[in-house]
């Protein structure tokens, strides 16, 4: 911690993001292709076979280069902002008594810090995500397109990351009640999937907006069309498989890196 800024969390977050891309990119590509597919009921195996037949193994990592850099930076922002804002709220307003938690289990400070982390991630991720999506669906783009879907990306990430840390905090409370523990892998895997279930329709809209296949359509039009056509949870199965393993493994890396960095910084 340096002047209230959690440097170790920013660095550990970068390691988390890089790991997420390396582990989850093939399934991320399948998720994107499924979400923008014009097929009535696309499935993961059919999409994977088609991608392999046209592009081979390299096709599964299409769009991975911009996301490898962006993934590290955006996760660095989300965890760094979160871990920096949370203690500020606790110091300024005092730690919340569990008796005052919303619904008896939701800490308002965690919610606010989670939104701050999500906004930080969204501000970084927007351009990288647009380039990734265009490369995954093999659609042309120009520099002026990097802001396409920026607003919905920031909103989705704010909702996503705040949901993630809320589920993490609630799970921690419940485990403590029964004197139980869960590894970082399973904790992050479970909570990330719950968070994605919470915001998935917005992710479908974001992907469609950034794909270049729905030019001239507003976010609200895409949202209404997604609901009308029953596509609100399109690509969910492959997305949850990717989320569980990629975030679970990444949290193990994050926990180890943050622990080692805290030792280094405290020794100075």
PDB file of C-alpha atoms in Angstrom:
ATOM      1  CA  UNK A   1       0.000   0.000   0.000  1.00  0.00           C
ATOM      2  CA  UNK A   2       1.507   3.353  -1.053  1.00  0.00           C
ATOM      3  CA  UNK A   3      -0.248   6.574  -0.006  1.00  0.00           C
ATOM      4  CA  UNK A   4      -3.554   4.718   0.129  1.00  0.00           C
ATOM      5  CA  UNK A   5      -3.019   3.062  -3.277  1.00  0.00           C
ATOM      6  CA  UNK A   6      -2.826  -0.732  -3.276  1.00  0.00           C
ATOM      7  CA  UNK A   7       0.170  -1.155  -5.604  1.00  0.00           C
ATOM      8  CA  UNK A   8       0.362  -4.892  -4.934  1.00  0.00           C
ATOM      9  CA  UNK A   9      -3.265  -5.298  -6.022  1.00  0.00           C
ATOM     10  CA  UNK A  10      -2.637  -3.451  -9.293  1.00  0.00           C
ATOM     11  CA  UNK A  11       0.347  -5.719 -10.053  1.00  0.00           C
ATOM     12  CA  UNK A  12      -1.395  -8.918  -8.920  1.00  0.00           C
ATOM     13  CA  UNK A  13      -4.422  -7.867 -10.984  1.00  0.00           C
ATOM     14  CA  UNK A  14      -2.218  -7.629 -14.068  1.00  0.00           C
ATOM     15  CA  UNK A  15      -1.026 -11.186 -13.432  1.00  0.00           C
ATOM     16  CA  UNK A  16      -4.669 -12.257 -13.005  1.00  0.00           C
ATOM     17  CA  UNK A  17      -5.646 -10.707 -16.330  1.00  0.00           C
ATOM     18  CA  UNK A  18      -2.775 -12.217 -18.276  1.00  0.00           C
ATOM     19  CA  UNK A  19      -3.531 -15.659 -16.839  1.00  0.00           C
ATOM     20  CA  UNK A  20      -7.233 -15.331 -17.697  1.00  0.00           C
ATOM     21  CA  UNK A  21      -6.427 -14.683 -21.363  1.00  0.00           C
ATOM     22  CA  UNK A  22      -3.881 -17.505 -21.638  1.00  0.00           C
ATOM     23  CA  UNK A  23      -6.241 -20.024 -20.039  1.00  0.00           C
ATOM     24  CA  UNK A  24      -9.591 -18.891 -21.373  1.00  0.00           C
ATOM     25  CA  UNK A  25      -9.033 -17.399 -24.842  1.00  0.00           C
ATOM     26  CA  UNK A  26     -10.144 -20.444 -26.906  1.00  0.00           C
ATOM     27  CA  UNK A  27     -13.474 -20.611 -25.070  1.00  0.00           C
ATOM     28  CA  UNK A  28     -13.775 -16.821 -25.158  1.00  0.00           C
ATOM     29  CA  UNK A  29     -13.541 -16.975 -28.954  1.00  0.00           C
ATOM     30  CA  UNK A  30     -16.254 -19.656 -29.099  1.00  0.00           C
ATOM     31  CA  UNK A  31     -18.445 -17.552 -26.801  1.00  0.00           C
ATOM     32  CA  UNK A  32     -18.138 -14.505 -29.037  1.00  0.00           C
ATOM     33  CA  UNK A  33     -18.859 -16.459 -32.229  1.00  0.00           C
ATOM     34  CA  UNK A  34     -21.899 -18.071 -30.601  1.00  0.00           C
ATOM     35  CA  UNK A  35     -23.288 -14.721 -29.448  1.00  0.00           C
ATOM     36  CA  UNK A  36     -23.125 -13.090 -32.901  1.00  0.00           C
ATOM     37  CA  UNK A  37     -24.105 -16.189 -34.886  1.00  0.00           C
ATOM     38  CA  UNK A  38     -27.167 -15.885 -37.120  1.00  0.00           C
ATOM     39  CA  UNK A  39     -27.926 -19.582 -36.579  1.00  0.00           C
ATOM     40  CA  UNK A  40     -31.103 -20.150 -34.595  1.00  0.00           C
ATOM     41  CA  UNK A  41     -29.553 -22.436 -31.963  1.00  0.00           C
ATOM     42  CA  UNK A  42     -25.756 -22.462 -32.243  1.00  0.00           C
ATOM     43  CA  UNK A  43     -23.891 -24.796 -29.888  1.00  0.00           C
ATOM     44  CA  UNK A  44     -20.319 -24.939 -28.675  1.00  0.00           C
ATOM     45  CA  UNK A  45     -19.283 -28.148 -30.469  1.00  0.00           C
ATOM     46  CA  UNK A  46     -20.676 -27.083 -33.848  1.00  0.00           C
ATOM     47  CA  UNK A  47     -19.031 -23.664 -33.559  1.00  0.00           C
ATOM     48  CA  UNK A  48     -15.724 -25.264 -32.523  1.00  0.00           C
ATOM     49  CA  UNK A  49     -15.775 -27.671 -35.480  1.00  0.00           C
ATOM     50  CA  UNK A  50     -16.513 -24.876 -37.934  1.00  0.00           C
ATOM     51  CA  UNK A  51     -13.765 -22.683 -36.487  1.00  0.00           C
ATOM     52  CA  UNK A  52     -11.198 -25.497 -36.559  1.00  0.00           C
ATOM     53  CA  UNK A  53     -12.084 -26.447 -40.145  1.00  0.00           C
ATOM     54  CA  UNK A  54     -11.580 -22.884 -41.387  1.00  0.00           C
ATOM     55  CA  UNK A  55      -8.769 -21.584 -39.175  1.00  0.00           C
ATOM     56  CA  UNK A  56      -7.177 -24.483 -37.319  1.00  0.00           C
ATOM     57  CA  UNK A  57      -5.894 -24.154 -33.744  1.00  0.00           C
ATOM     58  CA  UNK A  58      -4.763 -20.562 -34.356  1.00  0.00           C
ATOM     59  CA  UNK A  59      -8.368 -19.566 -34.907  1.00  0.00           C
ATOM     60  CA  UNK A  60      -9.189 -20.251 -31.258  1.00  0.00           C
ATOM     61  CA  UNK A  61      -6.656 -17.614 -30.187  1.00  0.00           C
ATOM     62  CA  UNK A  62      -7.862 -15.025 -32.690  1.00  0.00           C
ATOM     63  CA  UNK A  63      -8.037 -11.631 -31.001  1.00  0.00           C
ATOM     64  CA  UNK A  64      -5.847 -12.820 -28.150  1.00  0.00           C
ATOM     65  CA  UNK A  65      -2.971 -10.396 -28.735  1.00  0.00           C
ATOM     66  CA  UNK A  66      -4.844  -7.170 -27.916  1.00  0.00           C
ATOM     67  CA  UNK A  67      -6.614  -8.885 -25.026  1.00  0.00           C
ATOM     68  CA  UNK A  68      -3.362 -10.232 -23.551  1.00  0.00           C
ATOM     69  CA  UNK A  69      -2.164  -6.680 -22.967  1.00  0.00           C
ATOM     70  CA  UNK A  70      -5.619  -5.279 -22.308  1.00  0.00           C
ATOM     71  CA  UNK A  71      -6.568  -8.190 -20.048  1.00  0.00           C
ATOM     72  CA  UNK A  72      -3.636  -7.495 -17.766  1.00  0.00           C
ATOM     73  CA  UNK A  73      -4.299  -3.763 -17.648  1.00  0.00           C
ATOM     74  CA  UNK A  74      -8.061  -4.009 -17.115  1.00  0.00           C
ATOM     75  CA  UNK A  75      -7.792  -6.593 -14.317  1.00  0.00           C
ATOM     76  CA  UNK A  76      -5.040  -4.479 -12.798  1.00  0.00           C
ATOM     77  CA  UNK A  77      -7.465  -1.532 -12.814  1.00  0.00           C
ATOM     78  CA  UNK A  78     -10.408  -3.478 -11.392  1.00  0.00           C
ATOM     79  CA  UNK A  79      -8.559  -5.022  -8.465  1.00  0.00           C
ATOM     80  CA  UNK A  80      -6.364  -1.970  -7.869  1.00  0.00           C
ATOM     81  CA  UNK A  81      -9.306   0.431  -7.772  1.00  0.00           C
ATOM     82  CA  UNK A  82     -11.344  -1.929  -5.603  1.00  0.00           C
ATOM     83  CA  UNK A  83      -8.620  -2.577  -3.043  1.00  0.00           C
ATOM     84  CA  UNK A  84      -7.778   1.150  -2.914  1.00  0.00           C
ATOM     85  CA  UNK A  85     -11.354   2.452  -2.607  1.00  0.00           C
ATOM     86  CA  UNK A  86     -12.600  -0.079  -0.025  1.00  0.00           C
ATOM     87  CA  UNK A  87     -10.231   0.956   2.818  1.00  0.00           C
ATOM     88  CA  UNK A  88     -10.906   4.629   2.048  1.00  0.00           C
ATOM     89  CA  UNK A  89     -14.633   4.041   2.557  1.00  0.00           C
ATOM     90  CA  UNK A  90     -13.993   2.069   5.738  1.00  0.00           C
ATOM     91  CA  UNK A  91     -11.746   4.839   7.075  1.00  0.00           C
ATOM     92  CA  UNK A  92     -13.983   7.760   6.101  1.00  0.00           C
ATOM     93  CA  UNK A  93     -17.318   6.274   7.131  1.00  0.00           C
ATOM     94  CA  UNK A  94     -16.227   3.539   9.517  1.00  0.00           C
ATOM     95  CA  UNK A  95     -16.477  -0.186   8.889  1.00  0.00           C
ATOM     96  CA  UNK A  96     -20.089  -1.224   8.486  1.00  0.00           C
ATOM     97  CA  UNK A  97     -21.611  -3.325  11.234  1.00  0.00           C
ATOM     98  CA  UNK A  98     -22.853  -6.612   9.727  1.00  0.00           C
ATOM     99  CA  UNK A  99     -26.183  -5.808  11.393  1.00  0.00           C
ATOM    100  CA  UNK A 100     -26.551  -2.870   8.967  1.00  0.00           C
ATOM    101  CA  UNK A 101     -25.736  -4.851   5.816  1.00  0.00           C
ATOM    102  CA  UNK A 102     -28.324  -4.736   3.057  1.00  0.00           C
ATOM    103  CA  UNK A 103     -30.505  -7.855   3.168  1.00  0.00           C
ATOM    104  CA  UNK A 104     -28.425  -8.910   6.125  1.00  0.00           C
ATOM    105  CA  UNK A 105     -25.397  -9.904   4.020  1.00  0.00           C
ATOM    106  CA  UNK A 106     -24.459  -7.192   1.472  1.00  0.00           C
ATOM    107  CA  UNK A 107     -21.841  -4.676   2.607  1.00  0.00           C
ATOM    108  CA  UNK A 108     -22.581  -1.276   0.934  1.00  0.00           C
ATOM    109  CA  UNK A 109     -18.872  -0.414   0.949  1.00  0.00           C
ATOM    110  CA  UNK A 110     -18.107  -3.567  -1.047  1.00  0.00           C
ATOM    111  CA  UNK A 111     -20.821  -2.588  -3.540  1.00  0.00           C
ATOM    112  CA  UNK A 112     -19.409   0.940  -3.996  1.00  0.00           C
ATOM    113  CA  UNK A 113     -15.795  -0.243  -4.242  1.00  0.00           C
ATOM    114  CA  UNK A 114     -16.887  -2.959  -6.676  1.00  0.00           C
ATOM    115  CA  UNK A 115     -18.520  -0.385  -8.943  1.00  0.00           C
ATOM    116  CA  UNK A 116     -15.337   1.711  -8.781  1.00  0.00           C
ATOM    117  CA  UNK A 117     -13.295  -1.326  -9.802  1.00  0.00           C
ATOM    118  CA  UNK A 118     -15.727  -2.145 -12.606  1.00  0.00           C
ATOM    119  CA  UNK A 119     -15.606   1.405 -13.975  1.00  0.00           C
ATOM    120  CA  UNK A 120     -11.806   1.333 -13.853  1.00  0.00           C
ATOM    121  CA  UNK A 121     -11.808  -1.929 -15.775  1.00  0.00           C
ATOM    122  CA  UNK A 122     -14.355  -0.688 -18.305  1.00  0.00           C
ATOM    123  CA  UNK A 123     -12.402   2.479 -19.087  1.00  0.00           C
ATOM    124  CA  UNK A 124      -9.368   0.360 -19.965  1.00  0.00           C
ATOM    125  CA  UNK A 125     -11.147  -2.596 -21.553  1.00  0.00           C
ATOM    126  CA  UNK A 126     -13.451  -0.836 -24.036  1.00  0.00           C
ATOM    127  CA  UNK A 127     -11.024  -0.324 -26.962  1.00  0.00           C
ATOM    128  CA  UNK A 128      -9.198  -3.647 -26.444  1.00  0.00           C
ATOM    129  CA  UNK A 129     -12.481  -5.534 -26.273  1.00  0.00           C
ATOM    130  CA  UNK A 130     -13.745  -3.983 -29.500  1.00  0.00           C
ATOM    131  CA  UNK A 131     -10.580  -4.991 -31.378  1.00  0.00           C
ATOM    132  CA  UNK A 132     -10.759  -8.496 -29.893  1.00  0.00           C
ATOM    133  CA  UNK A 133     -14.363  -9.002 -30.950  1.00  0.00           C
ATOM    134  CA  UNK A 134     -13.725  -7.726 -34.498  1.00  0.00           C
ATOM    135  CA  UNK A 135     -10.769 -10.080 -34.906  1.00  0.00           C
ATOM    136  CA  UNK A 136     -12.716 -13.011 -33.500  1.00  0.00           C
ATOM    137  CA  UNK A 137     -15.601 -12.557 -35.946  1.00  0.00           C
ATOM    138  CA  UNK A 138     -13.198 -11.573 -38.763  1.00  0.00           C
ATOM    139  CA  UNK A 139     -14.767  -8.152 -39.313  1.00  0.00           C
ATOM    140  CA  UNK A 140     -12.898  -5.094 -40.602  1.00  0.00           C
ATOM    141  CA  UNK A 141     -12.423  -2.119 -38.307  1.00  0.00           C
ATOM    142  CA  UNK A 142     -10.781   1.285 -38.244  1.00  0.00           C
ATOM    143  CA  UNK A 143      -9.369   3.359 -35.418  1.00  0.00           C
ATOM    144  CA  UNK A 144     -12.555   5.434 -35.150  1.00  0.00           C
ATOM    145  CA  UNK A 145     -14.422   2.225 -34.190  1.00  0.00           C
ATOM    146  CA  UNK A 146     -12.570   1.686 -30.907  1.00  0.00           C
ATOM    147  CA  UNK A 147     -15.293   3.470 -28.954  1.00  0.00           C
ATOM    148  CA  UNK A 148     -18.057   1.243 -30.336  1.00  0.00           C
ATOM    149  CA  UNK A 149     -19.879  -0.335 -27.419  1.00  0.00           C
ATOM    150  CA  UNK A 150     -17.795   1.650 -24.919  1.00  0.00           C
ATOM    151  CA  UNK A 151     -20.755   2.754 -22.800  1.00  0.00           C
ATOM    152  CA  UNK A 152     -22.333  -0.685 -22.519  1.00  0.00           C
ATOM    153  CA  UNK A 153     -18.889  -2.178 -21.775  1.00  0.00           C
ATOM    154  CA  UNK A 154     -18.369   0.199 -18.831  1.00  0.00           C
ATOM    155  CA  UNK A 155     -21.901  -0.499 -17.547  1.00  0.00           C
ATOM    156  CA  UNK A 156     -21.527  -4.263 -17.939  1.00  0.00           C
ATOM    157  CA  UNK A 157     -18.166  -4.263 -16.153  1.00  0.00           C
ATOM    158  CA  UNK A 158     -19.429  -2.100 -13.287  1.00  0.00           C
ATOM    159  CA  UNK A 159     -22.337  -4.457 -12.755  1.00  0.00           C
ATOM    160  CA  UNK A 160     -20.160  -7.549 -13.340  1.00  0.00           C
ATOM    161  CA  UNK A 161     -17.313  -6.753 -10.977  1.00  0.00           C
ATOM    162  CA  UNK A 162     -19.534  -5.366  -8.231  1.00  0.00           C
ATOM    163  CA  UNK A 163     -21.584  -8.591  -8.456  1.00  0.00           C
ATOM    164  CA  UNK A 164     -18.371 -10.639  -8.313  1.00  0.00           C
ATOM    165  CA  UNK A 165     -17.026  -8.994  -5.145  1.00  0.00           C
ATOM    166  CA  UNK A 166     -20.489  -9.049  -3.516  1.00  0.00           C
ATOM    167  CA  UNK A 167     -20.750 -12.803  -4.102  1.00  0.00           C
ATOM    168  CA  UNK A 168     -17.163 -13.232  -2.850  1.00  0.00           C
ATOM    169  CA  UNK A 169     -17.927 -11.293   0.336  1.00  0.00           C
ATOM    170  CA  UNK A 170     -21.241 -13.082   0.973  1.00  0.00           C
ATOM    171  CA  UNK A 171     -19.616 -16.471   0.407  1.00  0.00           C
ATOM    172  CA  UNK A 172     -16.820 -15.542   2.802  1.00  0.00           C
ATOM    173  CA  UNK A 173     -19.404 -14.625   5.459  1.00  0.00           C
ATOM    174  CA  UNK A 174     -21.278 -17.897   5.039  1.00  0.00           C
ATOM    175  CA  UNK A 175     -18.127 -19.999   5.168  1.00  0.00           C
ATOM    176  CA  UNK A 176     -17.002 -18.181   8.328  1.00  0.00           C
ATOM    177  CA  UNK A 177     -20.328 -18.983  10.005  1.00  0.00           C
ATOM    178  CA  UNK A 178     -19.608 -22.694   9.660  1.00  0.00           C
ATOM    179  CA  UNK A 179     -15.833 -22.417  10.200  1.00  0.00           C
ATOM    180  CA  UNK A 180     -15.190 -23.545   6.623  1.00  0.00           C
ATOM    181  CA  UNK A 181     -12.715 -22.456   3.961  1.00  0.00           C
ATOM    182  CA  UNK A 182     -12.623 -22.708   0.188  1.00  0.00           C
ATOM    183  CA  UNK A 183      -9.608 -22.461  -2.095  1.00  0.00           C
ATOM    184  CA  UNK A 184      -9.150 -19.320  -4.242  1.00  0.00           C
ATOM    185  CA  UNK A 185      -9.791 -21.513  -7.302  1.00  0.00           C
ATOM    186  CA  UNK A 186     -13.275 -22.616  -6.260  1.00  0.00           C
ATOM    187  CA  UNK A 187     -14.146 -19.291  -4.634  1.00  0.00           C
ATOM    188  CA  UNK A 188     -13.397 -17.305  -7.793  1.00  0.00           C
ATOM    189  CA  UNK A 189     -14.831 -19.971 -10.098  1.00  0.00           C
ATOM    190  CA  UNK A 190     -18.168 -20.070  -8.296  1.00  0.00           C
ATOM    191  CA  UNK A 191     -18.490 -16.312  -7.755  1.00  0.00           C
ATOM    192  CA  UNK A 192     -17.433 -15.370 -11.281  1.00  0.00           C
ATOM    193  CA  UNK A 193     -20.074 -17.697 -12.726  1.00  0.00           C
ATOM    194  CA  UNK A 194     -22.750 -16.189 -10.474  1.00  0.00           C
ATOM    195  CA  UNK A 195     -21.655 -12.712 -11.572  1.00  0.00           C
ATOM    196  CA  UNK A 196     -21.807 -13.649 -15.268  1.00  0.00           C
ATOM    197  CA  UNK A 197     -25.263 -15.151 -14.789  1.00  0.00           C
ATOM    198  CA  UNK A 198     -26.324 -11.806 -13.334  1.00  0.00           C
ATOM    199  CA  UNK A 199     -25.118  -9.683 -16.282  1.00  0.00           C
ATOM    200  CA  UNK A 200     -25.091 -12.077 -19.255  1.00  0.00           C
ATOM    201  CA  UNK A 201     -27.777 -10.314 -21.354  1.00  0.00           C
ATOM    202  CA  UNK A 202     -25.680  -7.125 -21.269  1.00  0.00           C
ATOM    203  CA  UNK A 203     -22.651  -9.095 -22.462  1.00  0.00           C
ATOM    204  CA  UNK A 204     -24.649 -10.397 -25.445  1.00  0.00           C
ATOM    205  CA  UNK A 205     -25.657  -6.817 -26.317  1.00  0.00           C
ATOM    206  CA  UNK A 206     -22.066  -5.580 -25.908  1.00  0.00           C
ATOM    207  CA  UNK A 207     -20.697  -8.269 -28.205  1.00  0.00           C
ATOM    208  CA  UNK A 208     -23.302  -7.571 -30.880  1.00  0.00           C
ATOM    209  CA  UNK A 209     -22.626  -3.832 -30.681  1.00  0.00           C
ATOM    210  CA  UNK A 210     -18.867  -4.304 -31.090  1.00  0.00           C
ATOM    211  CA  UNK A 211     -19.059  -7.008 -33.772  1.00  0.00           C
ATOM    212  CA  UNK A 212     -19.760  -4.604 -36.631  1.00  0.00           C
ATOM    213  CA  UNK A 213     -22.622  -6.833 -37.764  1.00  0.00           C
ATOM    214  CA  UNK A 214     -25.334  -4.520 -36.421  1.00  0.00           C
ATOM    215  CA  UNK A 215     -24.260  -1.125 -37.721  1.00  0.00           C
ATOM    216  CA  UNK A 216     -26.732   1.662 -37.092  1.00  0.00           C
ATOM    217  CA  UNK A 217     -28.476  -0.185 -34.267  1.00  0.00           C
ATOM    218  CA  UNK A 218     -28.550   1.437 -30.832  1.00  0.00           C
ATOM    219  CA  UNK A 219     -27.813  -0.371 -27.587  1.00  0.00           C
ATOM    220  CA  UNK A 220     -31.500  -0.159 -26.612  1.00  0.00           C
ATOM    221  CA  UNK A 221     -32.572  -1.636 -29.964  1.00  0.00           C
ATOM    222  CA  UNK A 222     -30.094  -4.488 -29.527  1.00  0.00           C
ATOM    223  CA  UNK A 223     -31.310  -5.097 -25.971  1.00  0.00           C
ATOM    224  CA  UNK A 224     -34.962  -5.233 -27.054  1.00  0.00           C
ATOM    225  CA  UNK A 225     -34.077  -7.465 -30.004  1.00  0.00           C
ATOM    226  CA  UNK A 226     -32.055  -9.776 -27.758  1.00  0.00           C
ATOM    227  CA  UNK A 227     -35.056 -10.162 -25.445  1.00  0.00           C
ATOM    228  CA  UNK A 228     -37.506 -10.551 -28.359  1.00  0.00           C
ATOM    229  CA  UNK A 229     -35.499 -13.291 -30.062  1.00  0.00           C
ATOM    230  CA  UNK A 230     -34.750 -15.159 -26.833  1.00  0.00           C
ATOM    231  CA  UNK A 231     -30.988 -14.589 -27.162  1.00  0.00           C
ATOM    232  CA  UNK A 232     -30.512 -13.181 -23.656  1.00  0.00           C
ATOM    233  CA  UNK A 233     -28.377 -16.131 -22.587  1.00  0.00           C
ATOM    234  CA  UNK A 234     -26.871 -17.100 -25.934  1.00  0.00           C
ATOM    235  CA  UNK A 235     -23.375 -18.540 -25.486  1.00  0.00           C
ATOM    236  CA  UNK A 236     -23.907 -18.966 -21.747  1.00  0.00           C
ATOM    237  CA  UNK A 237     -22.718 -22.590 -21.460  1.00  0.00           C
ATOM    238  CA  UNK A 238     -19.337 -22.028 -23.084  1.00  0.00           C
ATOM    239  CA  UNK A 239     -19.028 -18.714 -21.236  1.00  0.00           C
ATOM    240  CA  UNK A 240     -19.514 -20.322 -17.843  1.00  0.00           C
ATOM    241  CA  UNK A 241     -17.024 -23.111 -18.564  1.00  0.00           C
ATOM    242  CA  UNK A 242     -14.460 -20.495 -19.589  1.00  0.00           C
ATOM    243  CA  UNK A 243     -15.273 -18.281 -16.610  1.00  0.00           C
ATOM    244  CA  UNK A 244     -14.993 -21.019 -13.989  1.00  0.00           C
ATOM    245  CA  UNK A 245     -11.592 -22.357 -15.013  1.00  0.00           C
ATOM    246  CA  UNK A 246     -10.020 -19.107 -16.234  1.00  0.00           C
ATOM    247  CA  UNK A 247     -11.034 -17.107 -13.145  1.00  0.00           C
ATOM    248  CA  UNK A 248     -10.354 -19.957 -10.749  1.00  0.00           C
ATOM    249  CA  UNK A 249      -6.796 -20.451 -11.982  1.00  0.00           C
ATOM    250  CA  UNK A 250      -6.243 -16.695 -12.247  1.00  0.00           C
ATOM    251  CA  UNK A 251      -7.330 -16.147  -8.645  1.00  0.00           C
ATOM    252  CA  UNK A 252      -4.770 -18.701  -7.497  1.00  0.00           C
ATOM    253  CA  UNK A 253      -2.123 -16.666  -9.351  1.00  0.00           C
ATOM    254  CA  UNK A 254      -3.496 -13.364  -7.989  1.00  0.00           C
ATOM    255  CA  UNK A 255      -3.474 -14.627  -4.393  1.00  0.00           C
ATOM    256  CA  UNK A 256       0.094 -15.893  -4.628  1.00  0.00           C
ATOM    257  CA  UNK A 257       1.447 -12.763  -6.340  1.00  0.00           C
ATOM    258  CA  UNK A 258      -0.322 -10.375  -3.962  1.00  0.00           C
ATOM    259  CA  UNK A 259       0.927 -12.326  -0.920  1.00  0.00           C
ATOM    260  CA  UNK A 260       4.532 -12.249  -2.123  1.00  0.00           C
ATOM    261  CA  UNK A 261       4.358  -8.543  -3.020  1.00  0.00           C
ATOM    262  CA  UNK A 262       2.975  -7.621   0.401  1.00  0.00           C
ATOM    263  CA  UNK A 263       5.974  -9.366   1.972  1.00  0.00           C
ATOM    264  CA  UNK A 264       8.347  -7.469  -0.318  1.00  0.00           C
ATOM    265  CA  UNK A 265       6.712  -4.083   0.297  1.00  0.00           C
ATOM    266  CA  UNK A 266       6.516  -4.624   4.074  1.00  0.00           C
ATOM    267  CA  UNK A 267      10.237  -5.465   4.196  1.00  0.00           C
ATOM    268  CA  UNK A 268      11.142  -2.054   2.763  1.00  0.00           C
TER     269      UNK A 268
END
